[in-house]
Amino acid sequence: MNITFLKRNEFKTVYGERIYGISKNIEKLYEKKVRVDEHMHFLKQCKRYDLIPNGLRLKITTFNKKNIEFIHNTSRKLRNNLLEYRYKEQRMMNIEINTQNMILSIYLKDCQPEREHDKDLYWINKHDLLPREELIHRHERKLQNLIDKKLRIYNNNNNRKTFQERHKLIDTSNVVNLSNINLSNKHLEILSKGLKFVPTPSSFNIIEIISNTEKSLYSPPTIVKRAANGEISTFTLKSKEPLNNNITKAEKQLLNEIKSNNNIMVVSADKGQPKLHKDNHPMRIIACTRSTILSSISLFTFNLIKHLRDTINKNVKNTEDFISKLIDIKIDNDDRLASLDVIDLFNNVPISLPMGNVLSPLLADLYMHEFINNQLHKIKDKLFRYVDDLFIITKMCKTELESYVVSLNLNRTNIKFTCEYEENKQINFLDTTITRNLNEYKLDIKWFRKPAASDRFLNFYSNYPKGLIEKTIQKCLQISINQQNLNELNNNKPKPETKVTLSLPYVKGIEVLKRKLEQIGVKLYFSYPLKLKSLTTLNIKPQSKSIIYQMNCKCGAIYNGETKVGLKDRMKQHKTKIKENDINSSSEIVKHHNIKNNGQCSFHPNKAFIIDNETNYWKRRKKETIYSIINESINKCDVIDNGWNNVIYKESKKIKEIIKKRNTV
């Protein structure tokens, strides 16, 4: 017996347009039911494995533990609520399908009572396998991706814990405690990260970014300035607070304990600090002469006589220059290696200036050049000097050299020497170890590390660009001391390009901004204002008088200003203006008092407070403008690019809170 089924067009011809429309609606309900059923199955699996589908995962804006837990719990509730909604939708759909089927059966019996209605309705696609299979495969892929992502996070957390457990005993050999204060092992561990360690910044310093950019991009064309401002403002708006911090709250507390102890001073070894590689750890005092009475005179004098350095011979600029001069020297069998060290050179130069003055190195070089030519006749032929260290190739034995140094020290000069003679045909000088190679009659050179060296360049977990760390490693692996590599190193030095330069604090992801700015001719450099050194050492310098300040009026008006004379002197000037009460005064404070409020308002200079410090005049003006925009102050100020408005608006609340805290200090 042959069974015949009606096709769509045939069904429409036999039963009519009305019944065909009802049947078509039932078919659509079945298709929708397939999608709902499969989505419900997917959500059930997500709930079973505690997964959050991507479409239901809320965006985290503030990265702290409480907020993250709150966001995750809210996402779970959204998933569960959606699953409940699908349950209700499924029930309503089943009711709708049953109702439509009952109505359709009545119409079919009335229209064609003698036909087999089930066979005539076989064209309705109640169980379309192809869409169902596609949905099943798609949901399986999504589910597997979510499971894999969760496993990766779980494994990373376990690996991190394992790493921390494996490295509980942190090497603290690079920290030497010369004080009488007993520091715990935890204090030493945080200091062992290095004074150049950069903690992850918690937020952007928008004021610093805008003022730096406005100052640096003052001279370029307007189109370049606007393009750069647009890129920087877009980056700051899209940037997020870091999820992970490379320093814990407990470690921050330890740093605060060290900083608050006035009996502890954390300094780096050598370079003006304790010389750990020498007995009794002698100190080399360096005086900061910046912004002193002599700084301007010293700089002026230096510019007048700096060309005299070109007349100095036997002088090496750095280790690289020393190697280039030494590598071609031929030696004899009876040549010996030695070094002389001048005791307290800078303090014993006739025109004595402390280390730290711009003139000190030049005067020391000129004096030592004259001293060597007049006093060191026996050894000046093969002599190389770097500041107070002299490297010599001599034919004297150790006893003869020591006697010669004693005779030099008996002279009526302030310059006194100590000497060091070669051992096993080698001696250390600067960052090199020089060895006599008697087979080839030359000097072999290799790198030398002082005993005080920690053998650390950058802490891997410091907030530096990872590319910088990789380049440092590659450079250390590639460099070897020979003439060929030295020439390659000199030839491969990048030539400076004439570009507009800009410096911004480094945050993760700013490398993308750097590449975009380079396309418009702006060279971006990274700065690291917050290092471990600043978190452990109290600032003993007097507070700068170059400030941005704020005064509040009784009516709620705000006056922001900048000055370089200090808050006290500036307030005296304001008091004088207020007392004069001149109607024609150009002071915004006086105008506000007389014109706008009929003498009802008054500012209180005694209650003025500092909101920021800045020694650079142009940056100080720009900071004043930013604070004036945020506070809607009454004072006149400079104009900044309108592209910063969104950034300032976004950060205004946070900046106002900072200002409020500074007012209470």
mmCIF file of C-alpha atoms in Angstrom, residues 226-529:
data_model
loop_
_atom_site.group_PDB
_atom_site.id
_atom_site.type_symbol
_atom_site.label_atom_id
_atom_site.label_comp_id
_atom_site.label_asym_id
_atom_site.label_seq_id
_atom_site.Cartn_x
_atom_site.Cartn_y
_atom_site.Cartn_z
ATOM 1 C CA ARG A 226 45.401 67.289 18.885
ATOM 2 C CA ALA A 227 46.143 63.835 17.518
ATOM 3 C CA ALA A 228 48.501 63.064 20.409
ATOM 4 C CA ASN A 229 46.073 64.441 22.997
ATOM 5 C CA GLY A 230 43.306 62.346 21.475
ATOM 6 C CA GLU A 231 45.344 59.149 21.645
ATOM 7 C CA ILE A 232 46.464 59.785 25.233
ATOM 8 C CA SER A 233 42.997 60.763 26.477
ATOM 9 C CA THR A 234 41.454 57.712 24.786
ATOM 10 C CA PHE A 235 44.036 55.470 26.417
ATOM 11 C CA THR A 236 43.431 56.935 29.874
ATOM 12 C CA LEU A 237 39.659 56.622 29.496
ATOM 13 C CA LYS A 238 39.892 52.972 28.457
ATOM 14 C CA SER A 239 42.530 52.017 31.002
ATOM 15 C CA LYS A 240 41.537 49.854 33.937
ATOM 16 C CA GLU A 241 42.893 49.475 37.399
ATOM 17 C CA PRO A 242 45.270 46.492 37.595
ATOM 18 C CA LEU A 243 43.744 43.258 38.806
ATOM 19 C CA ASN A 244 46.982 41.939 40.295
ATOM 20 C CA ASN A 245 49.472 43.886 42.367
ATOM 21 C CA ASN A 246 53.139 42.948 42.630
ATOM 22 C CA ILE A 247 53.273 44.083 46.243
ATOM 23 C CA THR A 248 50.876 43.059 49.012
ATOM 24 C CA LYS A 249 49.283 45.171 51.722
ATOM 25 C CA ALA A 250 51.460 43.463 54.312
ATOM 26 C CA GLU A 251 54.574 44.423 52.344
ATOM 27 C CA LYS A 252 53.361 48.020 52.091
ATOM 28 C CA GLN A 253 52.959 48.048 55.853
ATOM 29 C CA LEU A 254 56.535 46.796 56.247
ATOM 30 C CA LEU A 255 57.790 49.586 53.984
ATOM 31 C CA ASN A 256 55.883 52.159 56.040
ATOM 32 C CA GLU A 257 57.501 50.810 59.200
ATOM 33 C CA ILE A 258 60.956 51.242 57.675
ATOM 34 C CA LYS A 259 60.169 54.722 56.380
ATOM 35 C CA SER A 260 58.696 55.916 59.673
ATOM 36 C CA ASN A 261 61.824 54.899 61.601
ATOM 37 C CA ASN A 262 64.076 57.968 61.669
ATOM 38 C CA ASN A 263 67.061 55.841 62.714
ATOM 39 C CA ILE A 264 67.050 53.916 59.431
ATOM 40 C CA MET A 265 68.259 55.237 56.096
ATOM 41 C CA VAL A 266 68.016 52.918 53.112
ATOM 42 C CA VAL A 267 70.650 53.679 50.473
ATOM 43 C CA SER A 268 72.229 51.868 47.560
ATOM 44 C CA ALA A 269 75.762 50.541 47.947
ATOM 45 C CA ASP A 270 78.690 52.587 46.543
ATOM 46 C CA LYS A 271 78.169 55.565 44.222
ATOM 47 C CA GLY A 272 78.223 58.024 47.072
ATOM 48 C CA GLN A 273 77.005 55.525 49.628
ATOM 49 C CA PRO A 274 78.657 52.850 51.813
ATOM 50 C CA LYS A 275 81.362 50.921 49.946
ATOM 51 C CA LEU A 276 80.492 47.386 50.953
ATOM 52 C CA HIS A 277 83.379 45.880 48.997
ATOM 53 C CA LYS A 278 85.917 47.714 51.181
ATOM 54 C CA ASP A 279 86.881 47.218 54.807
ATOM 55 C CA ASN A 280 84.873 49.096 57.448
ATOM 56 C CA HIS A 281 82.443 50.219 54.716
ATOM 57 C CA PRO A 282 83.791 53.766 54.188
ATOM 58 C CA MET A 283 81.357 56.465 53.108
ATOM 59 C CA ARG A 284 81.733 58.824 50.177
ATOM 60 C CA ILE A 285 79.864 62.012 50.884
ATOM 61 C CA ILE A 286 77.897 63.587 48.051
ATOM 62 C CA ALA A 287 76.322 67.008 48.540
ATOM 63 C CA CYS A 288 73.264 68.089 46.588
ATOM 64 C CA THR A 289 73.942 71.610 45.315
ATOM 65 C CA ARG A 290 70.864 71.985 43.138
ATOM 66 C CA SER A 291 68.876 75.173 43.759
ATOM 67 C CA THR A 292 71.624 76.546 46.021
ATOM 68 C CA ILE A 293 73.432 79.884 45.897
ATOM 69 C CA LEU A 294 76.413 78.384 44.062
ATOM 70 C CA SER A 295 74.471 76.271 41.559
ATOM 71 C CA SER A 296 73.960 79.058 38.999
ATOM 72 C CA ILE A 297 77.554 80.306 39.318
ATOM 73 C CA SER A 298 78.909 76.765 39.005
ATOM 74 C CA LEU A 299 76.853 76.090 35.890
ATOM 75 C CA PHE A 300 77.939 79.367 34.301
ATOM 76 C CA THR A 301 81.610 78.648 35.052
ATOM 77 C CA PHE A 302 81.294 75.091 33.779
ATOM 78 C CA ASN A 303 79.971 76.285 30.417
ATOM 79 C CA LEU A 304 82.939 78.659 30.129
ATOM 80 C CA ILE A 305 85.692 76.105 30.775
ATOM 81 C CA LYS A 306 84.170 72.764 29.726
ATOM 82 C CA HIS A 307 86.130 72.807 26.445
ATOM 83 C CA LEU A 308 89.339 72.365 28.500
ATOM 84 C CA ARG A 309 88.423 68.718 28.986
ATOM 85 C CA ASP A 310 89.409 68.106 25.354
ATOM 86 C CA THR A 311 93.020 68.935 26.268
ATOM 87 C CA ILE A 312 93.232 66.148 28.849
ATOM 88 C CA ASN A 313 94.979 62.950 27.807
ATOM 89 C CA LYS A 314 95.341 59.609 29.589
ATOM 90 C CA ASN A 315 91.700 59.964 30.588
ATOM 91 C CA VAL A 316 88.967 57.384 29.939
ATOM 92 C CA LYS A 317 85.289 58.272 29.832
ATOM 93 C CA ASN A 318 83.826 54.913 30.799
ATOM 94 C CA THR A 319 84.434 51.175 30.675
ATOM 95 C CA GLU A 320 83.752 50.987 26.955
ATOM 96 C CA ASP A 321 86.287 53.731 26.234
ATOM 97 C CA PHE A 322 88.818 52.010 28.502
ATOM 98 C CA ILE A 323 88.439 48.706 26.641
ATOM 99 C CA SER A 324 88.785 50.351 23.236
ATOM 100 C CA LYS A 325 92.081 51.978 24.289
ATOM 101 C CA LEU A 326 93.457 48.876 25.974
ATOM 102 C CA ILE A 327 92.566 46.172 23.495
ATOM 103 C CA ASP A 328 95.284 46.992 20.912
ATOM 104 C CA ILE A 329 98.137 47.453 23.391
ATOM 105 C CA LYS A 330 101.059 45.049 23.060
ATOM 106 C CA ILE A 331 102.914 44.068 26.233
ATOM 107 C CA ASP A 332 106.365 42.696 27.028
ATOM 108 C CA ASN A 333 107.250 39.724 29.169
ATOM 109 C CA ASP A 334 108.420 41.936 32.007
ATOM 110 C CA ASP A 335 105.357 44.200 32.031
ATOM 111 C CA ARG A 336 103.190 44.119 35.132
ATOM 112 C CA LEU A 337 99.678 45.397 35.878
ATOM 113 C CA ALA A 338 98.776 47.651 38.789
ATOM 114 C CA SER A 339 96.293 50.302 39.846
ATOM 115 C CA LEU A 340 96.467 53.411 42.000
ATOM 116 C CA ASP A 341 93.589 54.969 43.883
ATOM 117 C CA VAL A 342 93.550 58.619 44.967
ATOM 118 C CA ILE A 343 92.355 59.060 48.542
ATOM 119 C CA ASP A 344 89.474 61.568 48.757
ATOM 120 C CA LEU A 345 90.248 63.241 45.455
ATOM 121 C CA PHE A 346 87.446 65.807 45.480
ATOM 122 C CA ASN A 347 88.215 66.979 48.997
ATOM 123 C CA ASN A 348 91.936 67.367 48.242
ATOM 124 C CA VAL A 349 91.774 69.324 45.010
ATOM 125 C CA PRO A 350 93.083 72.863 45.768
ATOM 126 C CA ILE A 351 89.839 74.427 44.566
ATOM 127 C CA SER A 352 87.779 72.060 46.653
ATOM 128 C CA LEU A 353 84.140 71.506 45.787
ATOM 129 C CA PRO A 354 81.983 68.666 47.100
ATOM 130 C CA MET A 355 80.861 65.772 44.947
ATOM 131 C CA GLY A 356 77.514 66.735 43.528
ATOM 132 C CA ASN A 357 78.586 70.119 42.222
ATOM 133 C CA VAL A 358 78.609 70.373 38.428
ATOM 134 C CA LEU A 359 82.165 71.776 38.478
ATOM 135 C CA SER A 360 83.704 69.107 40.720
ATOM 136 C CA PRO A 361 84.462 66.414 38.089
ATOM 137 C CA LEU A 362 85.929 68.915 35.625
ATOM 138 C CA LEU A 363 88.177 70.599 38.197
ATOM 139 C CA ALA A 364 89.333 67.205 39.465
ATOM 140 C CA ASP A 365 90.154 66.063 35.921
ATOM 141 C CA LEU A 366 92.126 69.229 35.157
ATOM 142 C CA TYR A 367 94.068 69.043 38.401
ATOM 143 C CA MET A 368 94.874 65.333 38.027
ATOM 144 C CA HIS A 369 96.014 65.902 34.444
ATOM 145 C CA GLU A 370 98.502 68.497 35.660
ATOM 146 C CA PHE A 371 99.534 66.356 38.631
ATOM 147 C CA ILE A 372 100.254 63.288 36.469
ATOM 148 C CA ASN A 373 102.392 65.276 34.030
ATOM 149 C CA ASN A 374 104.426 66.872 36.830
ATOM 150 C CA GLN A 375 104.682 64.100 39.434
ATOM 151 C CA LEU A 376 104.175 60.648 37.867
ATOM 152 C CA HIS A 377 107.130 60.598 35.489
ATOM 153 C CA LYS A 378 107.944 56.910 35.938
ATOM 154 C CA ILE A 379 104.515 55.528 35.095
ATOM 155 C CA LYS A 380 102.791 58.106 32.914
ATOM 156 C CA ASP A 381 103.639 56.399 29.589
ATOM 157 C CA LYS A 382 101.190 53.526 30.000
ATOM 158 C CA LEU A 383 98.675 55.080 32.315
ATOM 159 C CA PHE A 384 94.900 55.353 32.059
ATOM 160 C CA ARG A 385 92.848 57.371 34.512
ATOM 161 C CA TYR A 386 89.166 57.280 35.355
ATOM 162 C CA VAL A 387 88.402 60.040 37.901
ATOM 163 C CA ASP A 388 90.429 58.913 40.961
ATOM 164 C CA ASP A 389 91.403 55.438 39.699
ATOM 165 C CA LEU A 390 94.622 54.937 37.712
ATOM 166 C CA PHE A 391 95.490 51.830 35.717
ATOM 167 C CA ILE A 392 99.178 51.412 34.875
ATOM 168 C CA ILE A 393 101.358 48.968 32.967
ATOM 169 C CA THR A 394 104.764 49.056 34.630
ATOM 170 C CA LYS A 395 108.002 47.125 34.792
ATOM 171 C CA MET A 396 108.313 47.638 38.553
ATOM 172 C CA CYS A 397 107.853 44.715 40.884
ATOM 173 C CA LYS A 398 105.414 44.900 43.767
ATOM 174 C CA THR A 399 108.005 46.093 46.296
ATOM 175 C CA GLU A 400 109.305 48.771 43.957
ATOM 176 C CA LEU A 401 105.794 50.020 43.243
ATOM 177 C CA GLU A 402 104.920 50.202 46.941
ATOM 178 C CA SER A 403 108.112 52.159 47.620
ATOM 179 C CA TYR A 404 107.299 54.476 44.739
ATOM 180 C CA VAL A 405 103.801 55.123 46.121
ATOM 181 C CA VAL A 406 105.260 55.849 49.569
ATOM 182 C CA SER A 407 107.606 58.401 48.024
ATOM 183 C CA LEU A 408 104.689 60.023 46.205
ATOM 184 C CA ASN A 409 102.729 60.291 49.424
ATOM 185 C CA LEU A 410 105.667 62.031 51.118
ATOM 186 C CA ASN A 411 105.424 64.929 48.687
ATOM 187 C CA ARG A 412 103.932 68.137 49.985
ATOM 188 C CA THR A 413 100.670 67.746 48.160
ATOM 189 C CA ASN A 414 97.207 66.834 49.267
ATOM 190 C CA ILE A 415 97.034 63.972 46.790
ATOM 191 C CA LYS A 416 97.737 60.598 48.426
ATOM 192 C CA PHE A 417 97.614 57.165 46.809
ATOM 193 C CA THR A 418 96.928 53.562 47.636
ATOM 194 C CA CYS A 419 98.110 50.845 45.267
ATOM 195 C CA GLU A 420 97.051 47.383 44.174
ATOM 196 C CA TYR A 421 99.340 44.957 42.358
ATOM 197 C CA GLU A 422 98.363 42.152 40.018
ATOM 198 C CA GLU A 423 97.769 38.632 41.312
ATOM 199 C CA ASN A 424 98.097 35.616 39.038
ATOM 200 C CA LYS A 425 98.778 37.941 36.109
ATOM 201 C CA GLN A 426 95.447 39.727 36.455
ATOM 202 C CA ILE A 427 93.911 42.768 38.111
ATOM 203 C CA ASN A 428 90.464 44.319 38.370
ATOM 204 C CA PHE A 429 89.802 47.822 37.101
ATOM 205 C CA LEU A 430 86.417 49.499 36.634
ATOM 206 C CA ASP A 431 84.038 46.744 35.495
ATOM 207 C CA THR A 432 86.728 44.591 33.911
ATOM 208 C CA THR A 433 89.299 41.992 34.812
ATOM 209 C CA ILE A 434 92.531 42.441 32.821
ATOM 210 C CA THR A 435 94.835 39.453 32.359
ATOM 211 C CA ARG A 436 98.308 39.348 30.798
ATOM 212 C CA ASN A 437 98.346 36.960 27.841
ATOM 213 C CA LEU A 438 102.039 36.155 27.354
ATOM 214 C CA ASN A 439 101.379 33.813 24.438
ATOM 215 C CA GLU A 440 99.984 36.570 22.243
ATOM 216 C CA TYR A 441 101.608 39.497 24.095
ATOM 217 C CA LYS A 442 98.329 41.243 24.670
ATOM 218 C CA LEU A 443 95.784 41.877 27.400
ATOM 219 C CA ASP A 444 92.704 39.705 27.775
ATOM 220 C CA ILE A 445 89.664 41.463 29.151
ATOM 221 C CA LYS A 446 86.503 40.100 30.695
ATOM 222 C CA TRP A 447 83.705 41.503 32.799
ATOM 223 C CA PHE A 448 84.216 41.931 36.534
ATOM 224 C CA ARG A 449 81.557 42.151 39.214
ATOM 225 C CA LYS A 450 82.335 43.668 42.611
ATOM 226 C CA PRO A 451 81.623 41.539 45.682
ATOM 227 C CA ALA A 452 78.916 44.033 46.630
ATOM 228 C CA ALA A 453 77.128 43.517 43.315
ATOM 229 C CA SER A 454 73.778 41.791 43.704
ATOM 230 C CA ASP A 455 73.916 40.495 40.100
ATOM 231 C CA ARG A 456 70.463 41.917 39.577
ATOM 232 C CA PHE A 457 69.517 44.378 36.893
ATOM 233 C CA LEU A 458 65.738 44.512 37.190
ATOM 234 C CA ASN A 459 63.376 42.564 39.374
ATOM 235 C CA PHE A 460 61.296 40.395 37.043
ATOM 236 C CA TYR A 461 58.092 41.186 38.943
ATOM 237 C CA SER A 462 58.739 44.927 38.955
ATOM 238 C CA ASN A 463 56.315 47.113 37.008
ATOM 239 C CA TYR A 464 58.607 47.508 34.010
ATOM 240 C CA PRO A 465 57.754 46.686 30.387
ATOM 241 C CA LYS A 466 58.440 42.998 29.866
ATOM 242 C CA GLY A 467 60.092 43.900 26.566
ATOM 243 C CA LEU A 468 62.681 45.932 28.479
ATOM 244 C CA ILE A 469 63.531 42.938 30.662
ATOM 245 C CA GLU A 470 63.824 40.678 27.616
ATOM 246 C CA LYS A 471 66.116 43.155 25.839
ATOM 247 C CA THR A 472 68.302 43.418 28.945
ATOM 248 C CA ILE A 473 68.691 39.643 29.054
ATOM 249 C CA GLN A 474 69.469 39.450 25.336
ATOM 250 C CA LYS A 475 72.063 42.212 25.586
ATOM 251 C CA CYS A 476 73.799 40.513 28.515
ATOM 252 C CA LEU A 477 73.929 37.253 26.574
ATOM 253 C CA GLN A 478 75.218 38.836 23.381
ATOM 254 C CA ILE A 479 77.912 41.180 24.688
ATOM 255 C CA SER A 480 81.428 39.786 24.944
ATOM 256 C CA ILE A 481 84.544 41.874 25.125
ATOM 257 C CA ASN A 482 86.482 41.734 21.902
ATOM 258 C CA GLN A 483 87.278 44.299 19.276
ATOM 259 C CA GLN A 484 84.806 42.968 16.714
ATOM 260 C CA ASN A 485 81.838 42.975 19.070
ATOM 261 C CA LEU A 486 82.888 46.344 20.458
ATOM 262 C CA ASN A 487 82.850 47.854 16.982
ATOM 263 C CA GLU A 488 79.477 46.247 16.263
ATOM 264 C CA LEU A 489 78.150 47.631 19.529
ATOM 265 C CA ASN A 490 79.289 51.132 18.585
ATOM 266 C CA ASN A 491 77.962 50.882 15.034
ATOM 267 C CA ASN A 492 74.590 49.521 16.119
ATOM 268 C CA LYS A 493 73.844 52.402 18.441
ATOM 269 C CA PRO A 494 70.580 53.999 17.306
ATOM 270 C CA LYS A 495 71.004 57.453 15.895
ATOM 271 C CA PRO A 496 68.942 60.079 17.668
ATOM 272 C CA GLU A 497 65.990 61.307 15.660
ATOM 273 C CA THR A 498 64.564 64.778 15.854
ATOM 274 C CA LYS A 499 61.145 64.034 17.272
ATOM 275 C CA VAL A 500 58.859 65.562 19.829
ATOM 276 C CA THR A 501 59.526 63.783 23.105
ATOM 277 C CA LEU A 502 57.051 63.078 25.855
ATOM 278 C CA SER A 503 57.388 61.321 29.196
ATOM 279 C CA LEU A 504 54.492 59.529 30.898
ATOM 280 C CA PRO A 505 54.336 57.197 33.907
ATOM 281 C CA TYR A 506 54.491 53.569 32.848
ATOM 282 C CA VAL A 507 51.395 51.427 33.233
ATOM 283 C CA LYS A 508 50.636 48.066 31.744
ATOM 284 C CA GLY A 509 49.458 48.353 28.153
ATOM 285 C CA ILE A 510 50.965 51.778 27.463
ATOM 286 C CA GLU A 511 53.235 50.186 24.839
ATOM 287 C CA VAL A 512 50.270 50.332 22.441
ATOM 288 C CA LEU A 513 50.018 54.080 23.022
ATOM 289 C CA LYS A 514 53.751 54.422 22.370
ATOM 290 C CA ARG A 515 53.420 52.791 18.938
ATOM 291 C CA LYS A 516 50.467 55.002 18.020
ATOM 292 C CA LEU A 517 52.288 58.184 19.052
ATOM 293 C CA GLU A 518 55.361 57.203 17.040
ATOM 294 C CA GLN A 519 53.189 57.146 13.924
ATOM 295 C CA ILE A 520 52.462 60.858 14.364
ATOM 296 C CA GLY A 521 56.055 61.798 15.210
ATOM 297 C CA VAL A 522 55.907 61.811 19.021
ATOM 298 C CA LYS A 523 58.515 59.795 20.911
ATOM 299 C CA LEU A 524 57.143 58.488 24.199
ATOM 300 C CA TYR A 525 59.433 57.654 27.103
ATOM 301 C CA PHE A 526 58.352 55.879 30.259
ATOM 302 C CA SER A 527 58.947 57.280 33.719
ATOM 303 C CA TYR A 528 58.787 55.425 37.023
ATOM 304 C CA PRO A 529 57.976 58.022 39.693
#
